[in-house]
Coordinates of C-alpha atoms in Angstrom, one line a residue:
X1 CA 0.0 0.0 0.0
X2 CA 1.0 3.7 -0.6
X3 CA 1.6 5.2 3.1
X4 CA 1.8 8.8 3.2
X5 CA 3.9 10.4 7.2
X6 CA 2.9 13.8 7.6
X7 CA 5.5 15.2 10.2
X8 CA 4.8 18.6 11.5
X9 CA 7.9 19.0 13.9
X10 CA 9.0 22.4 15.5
X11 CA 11.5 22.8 12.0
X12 CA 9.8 21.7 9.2
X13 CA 6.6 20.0 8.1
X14 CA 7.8 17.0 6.4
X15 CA 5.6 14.5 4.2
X16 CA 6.9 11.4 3.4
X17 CA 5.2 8.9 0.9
X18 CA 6.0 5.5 0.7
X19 CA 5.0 2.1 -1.0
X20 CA 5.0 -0.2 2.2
X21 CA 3.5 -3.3 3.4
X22 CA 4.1 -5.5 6.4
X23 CA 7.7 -7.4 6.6
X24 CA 8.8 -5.4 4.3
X25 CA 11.1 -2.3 4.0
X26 CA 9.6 1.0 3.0
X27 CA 10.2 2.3 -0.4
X28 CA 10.3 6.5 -0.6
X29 CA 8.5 7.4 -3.2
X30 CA 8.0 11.0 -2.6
X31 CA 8.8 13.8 -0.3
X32 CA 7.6 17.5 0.2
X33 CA 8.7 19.3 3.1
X34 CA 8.6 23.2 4.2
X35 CA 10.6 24.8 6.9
X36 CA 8.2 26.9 9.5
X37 CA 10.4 26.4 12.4
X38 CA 7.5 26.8 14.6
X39 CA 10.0 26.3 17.6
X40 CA 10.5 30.1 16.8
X41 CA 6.8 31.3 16.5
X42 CA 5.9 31.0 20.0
X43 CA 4.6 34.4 21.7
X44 CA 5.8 35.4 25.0
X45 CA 2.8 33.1 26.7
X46 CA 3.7 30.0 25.1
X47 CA 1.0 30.2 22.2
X48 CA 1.7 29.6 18.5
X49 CA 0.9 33.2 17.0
X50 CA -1.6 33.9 14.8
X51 CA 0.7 34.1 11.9
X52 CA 2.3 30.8 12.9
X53 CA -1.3 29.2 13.1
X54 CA -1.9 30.8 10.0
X55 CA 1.0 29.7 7.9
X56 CA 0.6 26.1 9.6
X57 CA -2.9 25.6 8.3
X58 CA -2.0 26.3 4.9
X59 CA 1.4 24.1 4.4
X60 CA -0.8 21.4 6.0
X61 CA -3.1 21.6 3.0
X62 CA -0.3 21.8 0.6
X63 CA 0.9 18.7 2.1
X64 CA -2.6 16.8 2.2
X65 CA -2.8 18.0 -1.4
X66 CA 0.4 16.1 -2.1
X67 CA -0.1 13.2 -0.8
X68 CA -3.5 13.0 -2.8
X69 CA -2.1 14.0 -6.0
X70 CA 0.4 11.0 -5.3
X71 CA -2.2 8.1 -4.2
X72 CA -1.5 7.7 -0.5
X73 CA -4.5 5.3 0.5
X74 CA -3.9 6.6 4.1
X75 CA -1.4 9.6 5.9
X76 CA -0.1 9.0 9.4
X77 CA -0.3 13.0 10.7
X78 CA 1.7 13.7 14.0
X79 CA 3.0 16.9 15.6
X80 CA 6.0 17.1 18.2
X81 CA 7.1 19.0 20.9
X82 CA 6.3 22.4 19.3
X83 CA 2.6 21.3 19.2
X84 CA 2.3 19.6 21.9
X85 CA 4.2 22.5 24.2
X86 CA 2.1 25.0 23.1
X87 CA -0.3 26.9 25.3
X88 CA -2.9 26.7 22.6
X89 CA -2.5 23.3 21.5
X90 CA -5.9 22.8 21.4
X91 CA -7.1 25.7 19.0
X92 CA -4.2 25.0 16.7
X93 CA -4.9 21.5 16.5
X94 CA -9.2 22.2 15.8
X95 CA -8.0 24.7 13.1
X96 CA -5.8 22.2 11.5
X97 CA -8.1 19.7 11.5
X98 CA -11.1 22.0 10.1
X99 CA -10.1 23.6 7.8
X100 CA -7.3 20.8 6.1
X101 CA -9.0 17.5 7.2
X102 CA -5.6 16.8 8.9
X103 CA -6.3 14.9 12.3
X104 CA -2.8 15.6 13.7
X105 CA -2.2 13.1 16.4
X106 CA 0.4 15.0 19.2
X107 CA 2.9 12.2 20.3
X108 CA 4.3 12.3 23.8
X109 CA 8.0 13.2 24.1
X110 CA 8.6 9.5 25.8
X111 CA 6.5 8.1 22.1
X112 CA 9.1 10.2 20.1
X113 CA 12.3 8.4 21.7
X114 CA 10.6 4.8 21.5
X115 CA 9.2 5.2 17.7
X116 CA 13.0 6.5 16.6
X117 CA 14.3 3.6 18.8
X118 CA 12.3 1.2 16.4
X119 CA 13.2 2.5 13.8
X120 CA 17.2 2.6 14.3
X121 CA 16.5 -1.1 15.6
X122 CA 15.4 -2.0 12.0
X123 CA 17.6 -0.8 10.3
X124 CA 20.9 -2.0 12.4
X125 CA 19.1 -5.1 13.3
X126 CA 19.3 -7.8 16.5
X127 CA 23.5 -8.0 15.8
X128 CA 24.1 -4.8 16.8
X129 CA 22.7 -5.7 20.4
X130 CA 21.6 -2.7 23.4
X131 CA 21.6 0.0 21.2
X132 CA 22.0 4.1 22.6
X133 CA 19.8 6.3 19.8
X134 CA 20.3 9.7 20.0
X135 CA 18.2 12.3 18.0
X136 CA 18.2 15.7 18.0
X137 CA 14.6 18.0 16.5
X138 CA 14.2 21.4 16.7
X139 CA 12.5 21.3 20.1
X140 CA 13.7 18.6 21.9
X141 CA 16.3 15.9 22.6
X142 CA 15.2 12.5 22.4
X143 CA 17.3 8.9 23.7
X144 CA 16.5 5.7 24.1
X145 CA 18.1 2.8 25.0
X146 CA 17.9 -1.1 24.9
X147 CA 18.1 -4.8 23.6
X148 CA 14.9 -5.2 22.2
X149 CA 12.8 -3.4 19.5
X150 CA 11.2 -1.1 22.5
X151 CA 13.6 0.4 24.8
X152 CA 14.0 0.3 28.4
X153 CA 14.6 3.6 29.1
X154 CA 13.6 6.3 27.4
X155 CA 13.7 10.3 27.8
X156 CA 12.8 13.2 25.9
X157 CA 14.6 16.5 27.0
X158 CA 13.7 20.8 26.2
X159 CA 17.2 20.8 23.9
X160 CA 16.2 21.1 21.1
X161 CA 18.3 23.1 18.4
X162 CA 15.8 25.8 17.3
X163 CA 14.3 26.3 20.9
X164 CA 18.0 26.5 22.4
X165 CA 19.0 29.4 19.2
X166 CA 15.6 31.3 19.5
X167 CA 15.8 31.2 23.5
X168 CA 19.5 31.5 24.3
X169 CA 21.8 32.7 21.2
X170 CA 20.5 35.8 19.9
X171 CA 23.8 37.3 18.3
X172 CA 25.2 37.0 15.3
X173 CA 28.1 35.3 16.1
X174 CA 26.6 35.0 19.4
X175 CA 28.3 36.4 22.5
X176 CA 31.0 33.8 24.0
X177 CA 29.1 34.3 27.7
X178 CA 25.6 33.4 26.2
X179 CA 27.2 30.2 24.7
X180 CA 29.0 29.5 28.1
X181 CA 25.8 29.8 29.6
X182 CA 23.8 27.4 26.8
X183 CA 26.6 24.7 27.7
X184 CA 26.5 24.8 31.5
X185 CA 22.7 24.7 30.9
X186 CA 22.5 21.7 28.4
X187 CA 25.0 19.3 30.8
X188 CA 23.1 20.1 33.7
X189 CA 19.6 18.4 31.6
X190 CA 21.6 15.7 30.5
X191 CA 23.2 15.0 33.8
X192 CA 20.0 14.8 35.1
X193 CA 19.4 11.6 32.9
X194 CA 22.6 9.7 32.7
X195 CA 21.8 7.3 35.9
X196 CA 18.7 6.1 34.3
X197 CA 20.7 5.1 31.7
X198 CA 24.0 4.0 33.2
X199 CA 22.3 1.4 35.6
X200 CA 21.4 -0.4 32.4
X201 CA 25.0 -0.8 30.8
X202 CA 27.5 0.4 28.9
X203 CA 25.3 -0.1 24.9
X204 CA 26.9 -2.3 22.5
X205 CA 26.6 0.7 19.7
X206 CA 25.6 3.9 19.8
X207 CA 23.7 5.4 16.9
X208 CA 21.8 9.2 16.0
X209 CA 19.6 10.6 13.9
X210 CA 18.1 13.7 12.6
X211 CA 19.5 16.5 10.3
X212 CA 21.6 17.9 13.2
X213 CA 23.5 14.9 13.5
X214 CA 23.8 14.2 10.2
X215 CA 25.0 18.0 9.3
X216 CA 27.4 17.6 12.0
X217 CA 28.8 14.5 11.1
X218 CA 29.1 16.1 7.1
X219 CA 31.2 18.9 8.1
X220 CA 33.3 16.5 10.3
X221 CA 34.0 14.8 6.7
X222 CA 31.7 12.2 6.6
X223 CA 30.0 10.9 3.4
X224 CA 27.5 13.0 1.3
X225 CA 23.8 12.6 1.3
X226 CA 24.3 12.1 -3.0
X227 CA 25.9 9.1 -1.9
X228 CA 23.4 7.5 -0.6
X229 CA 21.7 5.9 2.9
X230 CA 24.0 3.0 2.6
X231 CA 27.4 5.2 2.7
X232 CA 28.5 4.7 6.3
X233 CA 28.9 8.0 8.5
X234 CA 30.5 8.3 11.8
X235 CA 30.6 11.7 14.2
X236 CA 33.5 11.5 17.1
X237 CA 33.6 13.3 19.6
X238 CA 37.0 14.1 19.4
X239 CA 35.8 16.0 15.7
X240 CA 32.8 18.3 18.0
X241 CA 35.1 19.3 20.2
X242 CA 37.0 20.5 17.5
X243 CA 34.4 22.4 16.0
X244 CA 32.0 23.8 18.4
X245 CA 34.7 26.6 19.7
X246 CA 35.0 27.1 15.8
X247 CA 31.6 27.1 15.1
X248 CA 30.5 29.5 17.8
X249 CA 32.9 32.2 16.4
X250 CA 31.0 31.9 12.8
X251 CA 28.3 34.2 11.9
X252 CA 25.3 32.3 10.3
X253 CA 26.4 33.3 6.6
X254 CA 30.1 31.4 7.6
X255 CA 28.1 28.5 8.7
X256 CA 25.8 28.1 5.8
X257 CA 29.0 27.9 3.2
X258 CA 30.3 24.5 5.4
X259 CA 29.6 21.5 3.9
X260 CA 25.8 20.1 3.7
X261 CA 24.7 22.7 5.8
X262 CA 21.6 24.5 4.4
X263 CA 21.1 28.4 5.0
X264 CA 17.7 27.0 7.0
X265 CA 19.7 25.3 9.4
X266 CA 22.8 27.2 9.9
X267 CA 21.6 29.2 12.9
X268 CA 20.7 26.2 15.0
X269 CA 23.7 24.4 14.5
X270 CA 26.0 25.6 17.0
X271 CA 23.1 25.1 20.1
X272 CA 22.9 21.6 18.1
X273 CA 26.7 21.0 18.4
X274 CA 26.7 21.7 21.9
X275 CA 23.6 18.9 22.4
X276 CA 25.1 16.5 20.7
X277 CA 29.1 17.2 22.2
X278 CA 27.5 17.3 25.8
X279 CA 25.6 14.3 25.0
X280 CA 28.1 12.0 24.0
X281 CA 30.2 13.3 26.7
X282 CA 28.1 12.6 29.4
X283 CA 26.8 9.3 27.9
X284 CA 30.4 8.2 27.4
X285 CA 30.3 7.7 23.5
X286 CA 33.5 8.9 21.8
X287 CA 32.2 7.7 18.5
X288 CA 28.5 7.1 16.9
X289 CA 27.0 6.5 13.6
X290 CA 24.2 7.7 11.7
X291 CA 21.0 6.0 11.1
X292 CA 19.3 7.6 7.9
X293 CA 15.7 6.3 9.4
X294 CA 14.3 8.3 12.2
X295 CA 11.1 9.2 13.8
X296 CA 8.8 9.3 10.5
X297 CA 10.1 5.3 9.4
X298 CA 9.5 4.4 13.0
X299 CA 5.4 5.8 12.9
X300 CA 5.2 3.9 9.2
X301 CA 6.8 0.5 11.0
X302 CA 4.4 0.8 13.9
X303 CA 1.1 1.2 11.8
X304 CA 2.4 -2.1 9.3
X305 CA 3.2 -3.6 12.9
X306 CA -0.9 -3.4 13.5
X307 CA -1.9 -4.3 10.3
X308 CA -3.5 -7.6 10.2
X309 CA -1.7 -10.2 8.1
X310 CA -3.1 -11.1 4.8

């Protein structure tokens, strides 16, 4: 069947259509996404504004037209943290779903970490044994961690990389006390969660995903996206801590001429480097590797999961 994943994250709202069916990889067929960085849209009481709401309803509808114009026979629509955060989650959600059709189901941060879990599961499979995923969206940190295709711990944290820029870096390069105060900040989250995790092991292979990671693993030298989701690509830690002094003295313009880094993303990726350095750090990884499937091929193997076999 043709499975259209309509993602609406706190970056971008991603759709993602694929031929599927159940034991069976998913095949992209098509993909449409927009960058709202909704993250960045919130008013000073926590609300999406109206122009946020506004611009939301109407890539929605581009989207659902999409996935029309392209056969989906059903689409699998979610909303993360910048949804479900929002102080009028409710009203944004009822417009959405008036006026595009769009039932956007909100998933939990702790749903987030376990659906990416699955997903890096499948695609390293039961060799790679207790797997650590890190992922890194635009309003939050997800990690998860275990033997079997649904981890035993799970945590989603506020570190995202567009709420940590829009909150905490405002400068252009930003000033070296705000990002000594974004660091001391991030580790003290993270800290908070490391026992959970270190009373279950030291993992057997630590994998991320998300663009962050991947972006950061790209200027580190890793592998080009033109070469494919098979091209292995490693991030050390040795290489962040290399780069995050670097990065933080680039304005956004310096950072968008780096190597797969897009103009959308440049200004989040310092407050991403910092996540994903502190992360590693405190989890004890000095090397990972990146998983091309994420949270979107983790909701499309959960719905195959529940279809009935034929």
């Amino acid at each position: 069947m043709r499975l259209g994943v309509l993602d609406v994250g706190s970056n971008t709202v991603h759709l993602l259509v694929v031929d599927a069916h159940r034991g069976a990889r998913p095949l992209p067929a098509h993909s449409h996404k927009a960058e709202l960085r909704l993250a960045e849209l919130v008013d000073a009481d926590g609300a999406i504004g109206r122009e946020g709401v506004d611009r939301l309803v109407a890539t929605v509808t581009e989207a659902v037209g999409a996935a029309e114009d392209k056969g989906c026979q059903d689409v699998l629509a979610f909303a993360t943290s910048a949804v479900r955060e929002a102080a009028n989650a409710d009203h944004v959600l009822a417009r959405v779903r008036a006026e595009t059709g769009a039932d956007l189901q909100v998933l939990s941060g702790a749903d987030e970490a376990r659906l990416t879990f699955l997903a890096a599961r499948r695609w390293f499979g039961w060799s790679a044994g207790k797997l650590l995923v890190l992922d890194i969206g635009g309003g939050s940190l997800e990690v998860g961690y275990g033997l079997d295709e649904a981890p035993d711990a799970a945590v989603s944290l506020p570190l995202g990389a567009g709420r940590l820029t829009a909150g905490r870096l405002p400068g252009d390069p930003p000033d070296a006390a705000d990002v000594r105060e974004l660091r001391r900040h991030v580790r003290a989250e993270i800290a908070r969660t490391v026992g959970e995790f270190s009373r279950l092991g030291s993992p057997d292979r630590t994998v991320a995903t998300s663009k962050t990671f991947r972006q950061l693993a790209r200027i580190g030298g890793a592998a080009r996206s033109a070469e494919g989701p098979y091209a292995q690509r490693r991030l050390s830690r040795s290489s962040l801590e290399e780069w995050v002094p670097r990065l933080a003295a680039m304005t956004v313009e310096q950072r968008a001429a780096l190597p797969g880094v897009s103009i959308e993303r440049a200004p989040q990726l310092l407050a991403g480097a910092l996540v994903a350095e502190a992360a590693m750090d405190l989890y004890g990884v000095d090397e990972l590797e990146i998983c091309p499937w994420a949270l979107r091929e983790g909701v499309i193997l959960r719905r195959l999961d529940l279809m009935p076999a034929t």
